[in-house]
Amino acid sequence: MEKLILIDGNSIIYRAFFAMPPLTNSSGLHTNAVYGFTNMLLRLIQEENPTHILVAFDAGKETFRHEGYQEYKGGREKTPSELSEQFPLMRELLESLGIAWFELSGYEADDIIGTISKQGEDSGREVLVVTGDKDMLQVVSDKVTVALTRKGISEVEPYGPKEIEEKYGLSPLQIIDLKGLMGDASDNIPGVPGIGEKTALKLLHQFGSVEEVLSHTDELKGKMKENLVNHAEDARMSKRLATIFREVPVERSWEDMTFTGLKEETAVPMLRKLEFKSLLERLSFTGGDSEAGHEAAEPVKELDVTIVNAAVMPELGELLPQIKDLHVESSGENPHHAILMGMVLSTPERHFYISPEFLKSEEAGPILAWLKDENVPKRGYNLHRTDLTLHWEGIPFAGANFDIELAAYLLDPTENDQTLSALSTKYGISRLASDDDVYGKGAKFKVPNEEVLSQHLARKCDAIMKLVPLQEAELEKNEMRSLFYDLEMPLSRILADMEKQGVAVNRDDLVELGKEFEAQISKLVAKIYEIAGQEFNLNSPKQLGEILFDKLGLPVIKKTKTGYSTDAEVLEKLAPYNDIVQYILEYRQLAKLQSTYVEGLLKEIRSETGKVHTYFRQTVAATGRLSSQYPNLQNIPIRMEEGRKIRKVFVPSEEGWLILGADYSQIELRVLAHISGDKGLQEAFLHDMDIHTKTAMDVFGVSADQVDANMRRSAKAVNFGIVYGISDYGLSQNLNITRKEAARFIDQYFDAFEGVRKYMDEIVRDAKRDGYVKTLLERRRYLPEINASNFNLRSFAERTAMNTPIQGTAADIIKLAMVLMDEALSSHGLKSRMLLQVHDELVFEVPPEELEVMTKLVPETMEKALKLSVPLKAEVSSGLNWYEAK
DNA sequence: AAGTTCACG
DNA sequence: ACGTACGTGAACTTT
């Protein structure tokens, strides 16, 4: 016998919230309502043993009931943010448990339940509705039982036709009439004044329905008669409002609601994230090893680790073909200078520890062959680092197939602790000591003896093996398999190749440039000390502040947490008061160039190669962008001529070759045109117009030739603001205008680009509902603060919701282009090399005979990376160095 | 380890 | 009214 449980999600989560004491997980997320709801859900499943389950939610503020009666549900307290932030969590949890949920704009959960219960009943199935709302009793029948919550949510009381008759002396449908007469304060349904439950029941027992009561008012008397006559229309309307609509266009099939058991593989990580330990135990989802939950009680069992030596090699050689999991341990921040500490290869039963010495010995041949075989799929943690570490040891590595760190990043790019230890805890697999605990941190770092080390590394490899299927299930659930396997995994190998290649730097020219800067700096310092009347540490904002504001008496424009602000923005405003300010600004600029770019870059040049080898981090930026370290080659100066000269020292690594750069033109605004569907913006890009001029025309309502430089500048700032998730305050700061003027600009922009306005509204609304936003390629970013009551936190999350799909999709696109470019270079047999990515730009070094083909191939490949409703455009240029490739 | 400033997209 | 533009990394000073 099939049995469906229908749950009124809103009703239950509200009741759970107020019934449960406050509860947060360790990251401060409120979870009490989710906990209460889940508890009840699990109890229901256990007791009722349903074959189908659906949780219905209200969607949107406006429902069809508001059409006839604007005050419907008026006067309600705003939902506290501690509760509203739990809605997205609840939906996510339901999905991970494998329980269907549904909502439909314009309808309440009641109506969805009314509709589905009717369908169930019509097809002869048994239905149990769970809610805290008595209105729901109207759907009761032989087949449909309504369970009303009692005492918070800890108990439910089932109502069939018999129970309703016993309690009220009414039929289920008469519940509507009851509500029509007595009203409902919580929904702001008026009813008839002076008539409460007692009177209403008396009337209904006598006449049967609202209509009958109203047509027999002559048989009544006194105040009650008067009220009924005067409020007849209120009574009819109240009845209409209380009537559950049972014809909702529900697009959920019976199969969609099938419940065959909880989905352990996705439920466990979610319950772990919420830190619902008691639920995990109750479900005996302790996962793999049993120590989770009672860590102290059970001793951690030793893994079977074999230290590999010549004698063990034959045995390992036998097993190699079936090994997929490895962990290479190395120390040091910079992977290009990492020190190899050891390696573990694992089967489900056994772990093989290979010391650095053995790996470099003659006997390790089969292991090296295994490592470099691209047809052997390998799974590990940060295989990008593994590749680089081994590379500098002279050991080729290929075949990366599943990277735990990369998967963790895609599943939650804002989580900053993605260590194997943290992931083990999160997914509830056997505990893994943190590296800091095993090695000590900072100056205390020490490699333990081989027995301890090999055991720790084996545990890591064991964790990798266990995490793979869990993360795979989550990637699958989030529809991220393609993003992971087709984009990020291939890209990680490409990045490693680019980094190994490195970029040649002309050391002599850089030193020379440093001398020029030095000469200018010492002149400026002398002048500054002269005006100040004393020497001081110019690099100290504190000392500088004392000179400027206390000694020279300049006006204080802005303060920081710790004292006077002396940033460039403040100094610009102070410039008219004293010449010293201009000198300080110039000093700051040159000092930055000298320390970060001349001295900093010189330190990063590898003497053996004369190159810098940056490390592109693929798992840090919340939007999906890359970042670059040791050195950062994504922030080499370009805006100011003095700094731009730095680019002259980045040169081809081979005689006669050239540097070629190609950058996307307005990629973010093109992405916005695509995802917002705004016709005007799309039109502009289809005709390849100057987008800032076009914006100025539409915002100021003028023709192209009427747009002056200032209008274009303003329009450009507005466009930036739009991409960043606009706010009047931010724009006013940028353009140095009042907030009111900025607000007017924004309004005019949205009037001109209605599609963009609609997108911005919708993305924020979606984020509030789902708790996350997505890019075109399904990259996610969770926004837990989107429903916060704190204005600052919430506003920040709202701007992030607007910006991330744009910036993130642009990141997706250039990553796609890199994968395509890598394929194109090898399929065309070209010698040209991809060296750098700078968010919307790719940099190559090219032999002269390939310049022509590359000048065509690179922009073409970038432009076809992803098909949008507007064309992508890439512009290419080349020269003897990076400065000239502009 | 945190705060300030500034380089880039 | 609330008070900030989005995303990074490095150098330097102060705590």
mmCIF file of C-alpha atoms (C1' of nucleotides) in Angstrom, chain A residues 566 568 592 635 638-639 840, chain B residues 3-9:
data_model
loop_
_atom_site.group_PDB
_atom_site.id
_atom_site.type_symbol
_atom_site.label_atom_id
_atom_site.label_comp_id
_atom_site.label_asym_id
_atom_site.label_seq_id
_atom_site.Cartn_x
_atom_site.Cartn_y
_atom_site.Cartn_z
ATOM 1 C CA THR A 566 47.085 58.657 5.232
ATOM 2 C CA ALA A 568 46.240 58.121 -1.337
ATOM 3 C CA LYS A 592 55.925 50.450 -3.873
ATOM 4 C CA ASN A 635 49.247 42.593 -10.460
ATOM 5 C CA ILE A 638 50.195 48.982 -16.028
ATOM 6 C CA ARG A 639 48.043 52.009 -15.164
ATOM 7 C CA ASP A 840 40.808 38.435 -18.736
ATOM 8 C "C1'" DG B 3 46.356 46.570 10.260
ATOM 9 C "C1'" DT B 4 47.452 49.769 6.459
ATOM 10 C "C1'" DT B 5 48.497 50.706 1.971
ATOM 11 C "C1'" DC B 6 48.603 49.759 -2.871
ATOM 12 C "C1'" DA B 7 49.466 46.926 -7.220
ATOM 13 C "C1'" DC B 8 46.272 44.350 -10.641
ATOM 14 C "C1'" DG B 9 41.520 42.616 -13.098
#
